[in-house]
Coordinates of C-alpha atoms and ligand atoms in Angstrom, one line a residue:
M1 CA 96.0 118.8 96.9
T2 CA 97.1 115.3 97.9
A3 CA 100.2 114.5 100.0
E4 CA 101.6 112.4 97.1
K5 CA 101.5 115.4 94.8
L6 CA 103.4 117.6 97.2
A7 CA 105.9 115.2 98.5
P8 CA 109.3 115.1 96.8
A9 CA 110.9 111.8 96.0
A10 CA 112.9 110.2 98.8
P11 CA 116.6 111.2 98.5
Q12 CA 118.5 108.3 96.9
T13 CA 122.1 109.0 98.0
P14 CA 123.8 110.9 100.8
Q15 CA 124.9 113.5 98.3
D16 CA 121.3 114.1 97.3
R17 CA 120.3 114.3 100.9
M18 CA 123.0 116.9 101.6
K19 CA 121.8 119.0 98.6
E20 CA 118.3 118.9 100.0
I21 CA 119.5 120.0 103.4
V22 CA 121.4 122.9 102.0
A23 CA 118.3 123.9 99.9
L24 CA 116.0 123.7 102.9
C25 CA 118.4 125.8 105.0
K26 CA 118.3 128.6 102.4
R27 CA 114.5 128.2 101.6
R28 CA 113.5 128.4 105.3
G29 CA 116.0 130.9 106.5
F30 CA 118.6 128.9 108.4
I31 CA 121.7 129.6 106.5
F32 CA 122.6 131.8 103.5
G33 CA 125.8 132.1 101.5
A34 CA 127.5 135.2 102.7
S35 CA 127.4 138.2 100.3
D36 CA 124.8 136.4 98.2
I37 CA 123.7 139.4 96.3
Y38 CA 127.3 140.1 95.2
G39 CA 127.9 136.5 94.0
G40 CA 128.9 135.1 97.4
I41 CA 132.4 134.7 99.0
N42 CA 133.8 131.3 99.4
G43 CA 134.0 129.9 102.9
F44 CA 131.7 132.4 104.7
W45 CA 128.1 132.0 105.7
D46 CA 125.3 134.1 107.2
Y47 CA 122.9 132.6 109.7
G48 CA 119.3 133.6 109.0
P49 CA 116.4 134.1 111.5
L50 CA 116.1 130.4 112.3
G51 CA 119.8 129.5 112.0
V52 CA 120.8 132.1 114.6
E53 CA 118.1 130.7 117.0
L54 CA 119.4 127.1 116.4
K55 CA 123.0 128.2 116.9
N56 CA 122.2 130.2 120.0
N57 CA 120.3 127.2 121.5
L58 CA 123.3 124.9 121.0
R59 CA 125.7 127.6 122.4
D60 CA 123.4 128.1 125.4
L61 CA 123.1 124.4 126.1
W62 CA 126.9 124.0 125.9
W63 CA 127.4 127.0 128.2
K64 CA 124.9 125.5 130.7
S65 CA 126.6 122.1 130.6
M66 CA 130.0 123.7 131.2
V67 CA 129.6 127.0 133.2
L68 CA 126.2 127.0 134.8
T69 CA 125.6 123.4 135.7
P70 CA 128.8 121.5 135.1
P71 CA 128.9 117.8 135.8
I72 CA 129.8 116.1 139.1
G73 CA 133.5 115.1 139.0
P74 CA 135.1 111.7 139.5
D75 CA 135.4 112.5 143.3
G76 CA 131.6 113.2 143.6
E77 CA 132.1 117.0 143.9
P78 CA 130.7 119.4 141.3
V79 CA 133.4 120.7 139.1
E80 CA 134.1 124.4 138.7
I81 CA 134.2 126.1 135.3
V82 CA 134.2 129.9 134.7
G83 CA 133.5 131.7 131.5
L84 CA 135.6 134.1 129.4
D85 CA 135.1 136.3 126.3
S86 CA 138.6 137.3 125.1
A87 CA 139.4 139.6 122.2
I88 CA 139.6 138.2 118.6
I89 CA 142.7 140.2 117.9
Q90 CA 145.5 139.8 120.5
N91 CA 149.2 140.8 120.5
P92 CA 150.7 138.9 117.6
K93 CA 153.3 137.4 120.0
V94 CA 150.4 135.2 121.3
W95 CA 150.4 133.4 118.0
V96 CA 154.1 133.1 117.8
A97 CA 154.2 131.5 121.3
S98 CA 151.3 129.1 120.4
G99 CA 153.1 128.0 117.3
H100 CA 150.5 129.2 114.9
V101 CA 152.7 131.7 113.2
G102 CA 155.4 129.2 112.6
G103 CA 153.5 126.1 112.1
F104 CA 149.7 126.5 111.7
S105 CA 149.9 125.4 108.2
D106 CA 148.6 122.7 105.9
P107 CA 150.8 121.2 103.1
M108 CA 149.2 122.5 99.9
V109 CA 149.3 121.4 96.4
D110 CA 148.7 123.7 93.4
C111 CA 147.5 122.7 90.1
K112 CA 149.5 124.5 87.4
E113 CA 146.9 124.0 84.8
T114 CA 143.7 125.1 86.6
K115 CA 145.4 127.4 89.3
L116 CA 143.3 125.6 91.9
R117 CA 144.9 124.8 95.3
Y118 CA 144.2 121.7 97.4
R119 CA 145.2 120.4 100.8
A120 CA 147.6 117.6 100.1
D121 CA 145.9 115.3 102.7
H122 CA 142.6 115.9 100.9
I123 CA 143.8 114.4 97.6
M124 CA 143.3 110.7 97.1
V125 CA 144.8 109.0 94.1
Y126 CA 143.4 105.9 92.4
P127 CA 146.3 104.1 90.6
V128 CA 145.7 103.1 87.0
P129 CA 144.9 99.3 86.6
E130 CA 148.0 97.4 85.7
V131 CA 146.9 96.3 82.2
L132 CA 146.7 100.0 81.2
E133 CA 149.8 101.2 82.9
D134 CA 151.9 103.8 81.1
Q135 CA 149.1 104.5 78.7
E136 CA 146.7 106.2 81.1
P137 CA 147.1 108.5 84.1
H138 CA 146.5 107.7 87.8
L139 CA 143.4 109.7 88.7
A140 CA 143.3 112.1 91.7
F141 CA 140.2 113.3 93.4
V142 CA 139.3 115.5 96.3
S143 CA 138.2 113.3 99.2
G144 CA 134.5 113.3 99.6
T145 CA 133.9 113.0 95.8
A146 CA 130.8 110.9 95.2
P147 CA 131.5 107.3 94.1
E148 CA 129.4 107.7 90.9
D149 CA 131.5 110.8 89.9
I150 CA 134.7 108.8 90.5
H151 CA 133.5 106.0 88.3
K152 CA 132.3 108.4 85.6
R153 CA 135.8 109.9 85.3
M154 CA 137.5 106.5 85.4
D155 CA 135.4 105.3 82.5
K156 CA 136.2 108.5 80.6
Y157 CA 140.0 108.0 81.0
W158 CA 140.5 104.3 81.4
G159 CA 137.5 103.0 79.4
K160 CA 136.2 99.5 79.6
I161 CA 138.5 96.6 80.4
N162 CA 137.4 93.2 79.0
G163 CA 134.0 94.7 78.4
Q164 CA 133.6 95.8 82.0
T165 CA 133.0 99.4 83.3
S166 CA 135.2 100.7 86.2
K167 CA 132.3 100.0 88.6
E168 CA 132.7 96.3 87.8
Y169 CA 136.5 96.1 87.8
Y170 CA 137.7 98.7 90.2
S171 CA 137.1 98.8 94.0
L172 CA 137.2 102.3 95.5
E173 CA 138.1 101.1 98.9
N174 CA 141.8 101.8 99.1
P175 CA 142.9 105.0 97.4
L176 CA 146.4 106.2 98.0
S177 CA 147.0 109.4 99.9
L178 CA 149.0 111.9 97.8
E179 CA 151.5 112.2 100.6
K180 CA 152.4 108.5 100.1
I181 CA 153.3 109.0 96.5
V182 CA 156.9 109.8 95.5
L183 CA 157.4 113.1 93.6
T184 CA 158.8 111.4 90.5
E185 CA 155.4 109.7 90.1
Y186 CA 153.5 113.1 90.1
T187 CA 154.0 113.4 86.3
K188 CA 151.6 110.5 85.9
I189 CA 148.9 111.9 88.1
L190 CA 145.9 113.7 86.6
G191 CA 144.8 116.4 89.1
P192 CA 141.2 116.5 90.4
D193 CA 140.2 119.2 87.9
A194 CA 142.9 119.0 85.3
K195 CA 142.8 117.8 81.7
K196 CA 146.4 116.8 81.4
P197 CA 148.6 114.8 83.9
G198 CA 151.6 116.2 85.7
S199 CA 150.0 119.5 86.7
L200 CA 150.2 119.1 90.5
T201 CA 153.1 120.8 92.3
E202 CA 155.0 119.4 95.3
P203 CA 153.2 120.0 98.6
R204 CA 154.1 123.4 100.2
A205 CA 153.3 124.8 103.6
F206 CA 150.5 127.5 103.7
N207 CA 149.7 129.4 106.8
L208 CA 146.1 129.4 107.9
L209 CA 146.1 132.6 110.1
F210 CA 144.3 135.6 108.6
E211 CA 146.4 138.7 108.7
T212 CA 145.3 142.2 109.3
K213 CA 147.0 145.5 110.0
I214 CA 146.3 147.6 113.1
G215 CA 146.0 151.4 113.0
A216 CA 146.5 153.9 110.2
V217 CA 149.9 152.9 109.0
A218 CA 149.9 149.8 106.8
S219 CA 153.4 148.6 107.6
D220 CA 154.6 145.1 108.4
D221 CA 155.2 146.3 112.0
N222 CA 151.5 146.6 112.5
I223 CA 150.6 143.0 111.4
A224 CA 148.1 141.2 113.7
Y225 CA 146.1 138.1 113.3
L226 CA 142.5 137.1 113.6
R227 CA 142.4 134.3 116.2
G228 CA 142.7 130.8 114.7
E229 CA 141.2 129.3 117.8
T230 CA 139.5 130.6 120.9
A231 CA 141.8 128.5 123.1
Q232 CA 144.7 130.8 123.2
G233 CA 142.6 133.6 124.7
I234 CA 142.0 131.2 127.6
F235 CA 145.7 130.3 128.1
I236 CA 146.8 134.0 128.2
N237 CA 144.1 134.8 130.8
F238 CA 144.9 131.9 133.0
K239 CA 146.8 134.0 135.6
N240 CA 144.2 136.9 135.4
V241 CA 141.4 134.4 136.2
V242 CA 143.4 132.7 139.1
D243 CA 144.4 136.1 140.6
S244 CA 141.0 137.7 140.3
S245 CA 138.6 135.0 141.3
R246 CA 138.3 132.2 143.9
V247 CA 138.9 129.3 141.5
R248 CA 141.4 126.6 142.6
V249 CA 143.0 123.9 140.5
P250 CA 141.4 121.8 139.2
F251 CA 139.1 124.1 137.4
G252 CA 138.1 125.1 133.8
I253 CA 137.7 128.2 131.7
A254 CA 135.2 128.1 128.9
Q255 CA 134.8 130.3 125.9
V256 CA 132.5 130.4 122.9
G257 CA 133.3 132.6 119.9
K258 CA 134.4 133.2 116.4
A259 CA 137.6 131.7 115.0
F260 CA 139.1 132.4 111.6
R261 CA 141.2 130.1 109.3
N262 CA 142.2 130.8 105.8
E263 CA 141.2 127.3 104.8
V264 CA 142.4 126.4 101.3
N265 CA 139.4 124.3 100.4
P266 CA 136.4 125.5 102.4
R267 CA 133.6 123.1 101.5
N268 CA 130.8 120.8 102.5
F269 CA 128.5 123.7 103.3
I270 CA 129.4 125.1 106.8
F271 CA 131.5 122.1 107.8
R272 CA 134.8 123.7 106.8
S273 CA 134.5 127.5 106.6
R274 CA 136.9 130.3 106.9
E275 CA 134.9 132.1 109.7
F276 CA 133.3 129.7 112.2
E277 CA 132.5 129.4 115.9
Q278 CA 134.1 127.2 118.5
M279 CA 133.1 126.2 122.0
E280 CA 136.3 125.4 123.9
M281 CA 137.0 124.6 127.5
E282 CA 140.5 124.3 129.0
W283 CA 140.6 122.1 132.1
F284 CA 143.5 122.9 134.4
C285 CA 144.6 120.1 136.7
D286 CA 147.5 119.2 139.0
P287 CA 150.0 116.8 137.3
N288 CA 151.1 115.6 140.8
D289 CA 147.6 114.7 142.0
K290 CA 147.6 111.0 142.7
K291 CA 143.9 110.8 143.6
I292 CA 142.5 112.2 140.4
T293 CA 145.3 112.2 137.8
P294 CA 145.2 114.2 134.6
Q295 CA 144.6 110.9 132.8
M296 CA 141.5 110.4 134.9
W297 CA 140.2 113.8 134.0
F298 CA 140.9 113.1 130.4
D299 CA 138.8 109.9 130.6
F300 CA 136.1 111.9 132.5
W301 CA 135.8 114.6 129.9
K302 CA 135.7 112.1 127.0
V303 CA 132.6 110.5 128.6
Q304 CA 131.0 113.9 129.4
R305 CA 131.4 115.3 125.9
Q306 CA 130.0 112.2 124.2
K307 CA 127.0 112.3 126.6
F308 CA 126.4 115.9 125.6
W309 CA 126.1 115.3 121.9
E310 CA 124.0 112.2 122.5
A311 CA 121.6 114.1 124.8
L312 CA 121.0 116.5 121.9
G313 CA 119.9 113.6 119.7
L314 CA 123.0 112.6 117.7
S315 CA 122.2 109.0 117.6
G316 CA 124.3 105.8 118.2
D317 CA 125.3 104.8 114.7
N318 CA 126.0 108.3 113.5
I319 CA 128.4 109.2 116.3
L320 CA 131.7 107.6 117.4
M321 CA 134.8 108.3 119.4
R322 CA 138.1 107.9 117.6
E323 CA 141.5 107.8 119.2
H324 CA 144.3 109.5 117.3
G325 CA 147.1 107.2 116.3
Q326 CA 150.7 108.0 117.4
D327 CA 151.4 109.5 113.9
E328 CA 148.6 112.0 114.3
L329 CA 149.6 113.3 117.7
V330 CA 151.6 116.5 118.2
F331 CA 154.8 115.8 120.2
Y332 CA 153.5 117.4 123.5
S333 CA 150.1 115.7 123.5
K334 CA 149.5 112.6 125.7
G335 CA 146.5 111.6 123.7
T336 CA 143.6 113.0 121.6
F337 CA 140.2 111.6 120.9
D338 CA 137.8 113.0 118.3
I339 CA 134.1 112.8 118.5
E340 CA 133.1 112.2 114.9
Y341 CA 129.7 112.4 113.2
K342 CA 128.6 110.6 110.0
F343 CA 127.7 113.6 107.9
P344 CA 126.0 112.8 104.5
F345 CA 129.2 114.0 102.7
T346 CA 131.4 111.7 104.8
D347 CA 129.1 108.7 104.7
P348 CA 130.0 105.9 105.1
G349 CA 132.9 107.6 106.9
F350 CA 132.8 110.2 109.7
G351 CA 134.0 113.8 110.1
E352 CA 135.3 115.5 113.2
L353 CA 132.9 117.3 115.5
E354 CA 134.9 117.8 118.6
G355 CA 138.5 117.0 119.7
I356 CA 139.4 116.2 123.3
A357 CA 143.1 116.5 123.8
Y358 CA 145.4 116.0 126.7
R359 CA 147.8 118.9 126.0
T360 CA 150.1 118.5 129.1
D361 CA 151.6 121.9 130.3
Y362 CA 152.6 122.8 126.7
D363 CA 150.5 125.9 126.1
L364 CA 151.1 127.6 129.5
T365 CA 154.8 126.8 129.3
Q366 CA 155.0 128.3 125.8
H367 CA 153.3 131.5 127.1
Q368 CA 155.6 131.6 130.1
E369 CA 158.7 131.4 128.0
H370 CA 157.5 134.0 125.4
S371 CA 155.9 136.5 127.8
K372 CA 158.4 136.0 130.7
V373 CA 155.3 135.9 133.0
K374 CA 155.3 133.0 135.5
M375 CA 152.4 130.6 134.8
E376 CA 153.1 128.5 137.9
Y377 CA 150.2 127.7 140.2
I378 CA 150.8 127.4 144.0
D379 CA 148.6 124.9 145.8
P380 CA 146.9 127.0 148.6
M381 CA 146.7 123.8 150.8
D382 CA 150.4 123.0 150.2
P383 CA 152.7 126.0 149.1
K384 CA 155.5 123.5 148.4
N385 CA 153.4 122.1 145.6
K386 CA 154.1 124.5 142.7
F387 CA 153.4 123.5 139.2
I388 CA 152.3 124.5 135.7
P389 CA 148.9 122.9 135.4
H390 CA 148.3 120.2 132.8
V391 CA 145.4 120.9 130.4
I392 CA 142.6 118.7 129.1
E393 CA 140.9 120.5 126.2
P394 CA 137.4 119.6 124.9
A395 CA 137.3 121.8 121.7
A396 CA 134.0 121.6 119.7
G397 CA 132.8 123.4 116.6
L398 CA 129.6 125.4 117.3
T399 CA 128.8 125.9 113.6
R400 CA 129.9 122.4 112.8
G401 CA 127.6 121.2 115.6
V402 CA 124.7 123.1 114.0
L403 CA 125.4 121.2 110.8
A404 CA 125.4 117.9 112.6
L405 CA 122.1 118.7 114.3
L406 CA 120.6 119.7 110.9
C407 CA 121.8 116.5 109.2
E408 CA 120.5 114.4 112.1
A409 CA 117.1 116.1 112.2
Y410 CA 116.4 115.9 108.5
T411 CA 113.8 113.2 108.1
V412 CA 112.1 112.3 104.9
D413 CA 108.4 111.4 105.2
P414 CA 106.6 111.3 101.9
S415 CA 103.3 110.8 103.8
R416 CA 103.1 114.5 104.8
P417 CA 102.6 117.6 102.6
S418 CA 106.1 118.9 103.3
G419 CA 107.7 115.6 102.4
V420 CA 110.3 116.2 105.2
Y421 CA 110.5 117.4 108.7
L422 CA 113.3 118.4 111.0
N423 CA 113.3 116.1 114.0
F424 CA 115.0 118.5 116.4
H425 CA 115.0 117.8 120.1
P426 CA 112.6 120.4 121.6
A427 CA 115.4 122.0 123.5
I428 CA 117.3 122.6 120.3
A429 CA 114.4 123.6 118.0
P430 CA 114.5 127.2 116.9
K431 CA 110.8 127.6 117.6
K432 CA 109.3 125.5 120.4
A433 CA 105.7 126.0 119.2
A434 CA 103.5 127.6 116.7
I435 CA 100.1 129.1 117.5
L436 CA 97.8 128.7 114.5
P437 CA 94.2 130.2 114.4
L438 CA 92.2 127.9 112.2
T439 CA 90.7 130.9 110.3
A440 CA 91.8 134.5 110.1
K441 CA 88.3 135.7 111.3
D442 CA 86.1 135.8 114.3
Q443 CA 87.6 135.1 117.7
H444 CA 90.3 132.7 116.3
P445 CA 93.1 135.4 115.8
V446 CA 92.1 137.2 118.9
L447 CA 92.5 134.1 121.1
A448 CA 95.6 133.0 119.2
T449 CA 97.3 136.4 119.8
K450 CA 96.4 136.2 123.5
L451 CA 98.1 132.8 123.8
Y452 CA 101.0 134.0 121.7
L453 CA 101.6 137.0 124.0
E454 CA 101.5 134.7 127.0
L455 CA 103.9 132.1 125.6
R456 CA 106.5 134.4 124.1
E457 CA 107.4 135.6 127.6
E458 CA 108.9 132.1 128.2
F459 CA 109.4 130.4 124.8
A460 CA 110.5 131.1 121.3
V461 CA 107.1 130.8 119.5
D462 CA 105.6 131.6 116.2
L463 CA 102.1 133.1 115.5
D464 CA 101.1 132.3 112.0
I465 CA 97.6 133.5 110.9
K466 CA 97.5 133.3 107.1
Q467 CA 97.2 130.4 104.6
N468 CA 95.3 127.1 105.0
I469 CA 96.2 125.1 108.0
G470 CA 97.9 122.3 106.0
K471 CA 100.4 124.7 104.5
R472 CA 101.1 126.1 107.9
Y473 CA 101.7 122.7 109.5
A474 CA 104.0 121.9 106.5
R475 CA 106.0 125.0 107.2
Q476 CA 106.4 124.2 110.9
D477 CA 107.4 120.6 110.0
E478 CA 110.1 121.9 107.7
I479 CA 111.6 124.2 110.4
G480 CA 111.3 121.5 113.1
T481 CA 108.8 123.1 115.4
P482 CA 107.8 120.3 117.8
F483 CA 104.3 121.5 118.7
C484 CA 101.5 123.4 117.0
F485 CA 98.5 124.7 118.9
T486 CA 95.4 125.3 116.8
I487 CA 92.6 127.7 117.9
D488 CA 89.2 126.8 116.5
D489 CA 85.5 127.2 117.2
Q490 CA 85.8 124.7 120.1
T491 CA 88.4 127.0 121.7
V492 CA 85.8 129.8 121.7
A493 CA 83.2 127.4 123.1
D494 CA 85.2 125.5 125.8
G495 CA 88.7 127.1 126.1
T496 CA 90.6 124.1 124.7
V497 CA 93.1 124.0 121.9
T498 CA 94.4 121.2 119.6
V499 CA 98.1 120.2 120.1
R500 CA 99.7 118.6 117.1
E501 CA 102.9 116.8 117.8
R502 CA 105.4 117.1 114.9
N503 CA 106.8 113.6 114.6
T504 CA 103.7 111.6 115.0
M505 CA 101.3 114.2 113.7
A506 CA 99.0 113.0 116.5
Q507 CA 96.5 115.5 117.9
E508 CA 94.9 116.0 121.3
R509 CA 93.0 118.7 123.0
I510 CA 94.2 120.5 126.1
P511 CA 92.9 123.5 128.0
M512 CA 94.4 126.8 126.6
D513 CA 95.5 127.8 130.1
K514 CA 97.6 124.6 130.4
V515 CA 99.6 125.2 127.3
A516 CA 102.6 126.9 129.0
E517 CA 102.8 124.1 131.5
Y518 CA 102.5 121.5 128.7
L519 CA 105.5 123.1 126.9
R520 CA 107.5 123.4 130.0
T521 CA 107.3 119.6 130.7
K522 CA 108.0 118.8 127.1
I523 CA 111.1 121.0 126.8
K524 CA 112.5 119.7 130.0
R525 CA 116.2 119.9 130.8
V526 CA 118.3 117.8 128.5
I527 CA 121.8 118.5 129.7
Ligands
GAP1 N1 142.0 124.5 120.3 C1 142.0 123.3 119.6 C2 141.4 123.4 118.2 O1 141.1 124.5 117.8 P1 140.6 122.0 116.2 O2 140.4 120.5 116.1 O3 141.5 122.7 115.2 O4 141.2 122.2 117.7 C3 138.2 122.4 117.2 O5 139.2 122.7 116.2 C4 136.9 122.2 116.5 O6 136.6 123.4 115.7 C5 136.8 121.1 115.4 O7 136.5 119.9 116.0 C6 135.7 121.6 114.5 O8 134.5 121.2 115.0 C7 135.8 123.1 114.6 N2 136.5 123.6 113.4 C8 137.9 123.6 113.1 N3 138.1 124.1 111.9 C9 136.9 124.5 111.4 C10 136.5 125.1 110.1 N4 137.4 125.5 109.2 N5 135.2 125.3 109.9 C11 134.3 124.9 110.9 N6 134.6 124.3 112.0 C12 135.9 124.1 112.3

């Protein structure tokens, strides 16, 4: 079979590209819709054999970069960060103190016609052209709708103007956000999925915390919440960590784990889900320190976090740092930056991957007030210096990071049988190498199994014996395995194997007893 016959056509649009990534994730066992066999459940995902390896690799590299080998600080000293794994369900007072019970809400808009619910800030409205006004509705869309779908709907409702289609007479550059539109105008807006205008309700607050009940009695007194972020588990353990270990301010506490938000519009694959994982670190520092001020730590962590994602292969044009405007900042924050990634569904725009926030002493002060436990830290070098530490918080999405890595790695190459390959950095790749006996007979599988047993002690490797070699290479390309080692007759004769490099498909022979060393140098430390 020729390569041309097997290779799919190159994706034409970012939307097609995204569809192909989702299909590959399912086909090759990275990510499945949760409860697939029961028709699924919106906003929840299962990570398959390769997805869990990929996610664990990202988690482990983050943990290494934070807890095991954290960076050297602005003063030339290694910084100190310790780990934590707090409970998902805590005393509900935690979420009252943090403000999540009262305020962790998005303004929501309901559609009276379709019964669908949307986040108000996700609805964009394209005003009807002036010549048609009063005869036709303004059209509302959920942000992220493909331009061709927008134009299709415009043509349906507004029709041609002076013989031109909407693509010719209407620029999609500046939609209005729904929040900027006065309520009296709502009657003229046609909701994203509605057939008649005027079906959208006024925006209303909707709390995102998932509720559950603790114990056998299902009364309102037993309400508890699944954590909406991992960060609060860190704040409420600040004193425990200081009192039980030798850490001294400035230091950090890091945590990776599940978080739950009853998102109204879970979408874009795993980008916005209702159950997801976060990697958060709270950096506690002295607000009175004149040598390294909190602002300097803030700048430091911004640089470190961007370096982290870049080291994993998120490339220059696809990643940026965006400062929040004053109107986006919560009142206690002295600044927030988002590291954003150009996902196919945000293209040409960007979507948040990680937020780095200077949160002042807000969280610890809130917990001090609500719990009545003092959160003050006493400087051991100067007992007169008592303070509630200021916090810099780099908060990243683990599952969202997995999506960014998948999108970045997805590379179309019609010249190879698979038509695509995943260009993962070897440190991130779920499988570091595949061992492929050329045939399933003679000494080939015996030697391949020997090499596999040796390598698996140190690396995540695949032994794949069946099918023709081209199909096996194709499978490894699609799952992003950086190296394939082939065992053939020459291996039996002289003890060498073929190494095939994923991206270049170049092949060379190396001694079988040097394979482990070869892999070790190729998968060298990235962080
Ligand atoms: N403690 C601060 C905090 O939780 P956030 O910006 O709400 O901040 C941090 O969340 C990161 O968690 C985001 O940058 C994003 O990567 C990830 N995240 C947030 N909501 C998510 C969701 N519904 N699905 C997947 N990831 C999400």
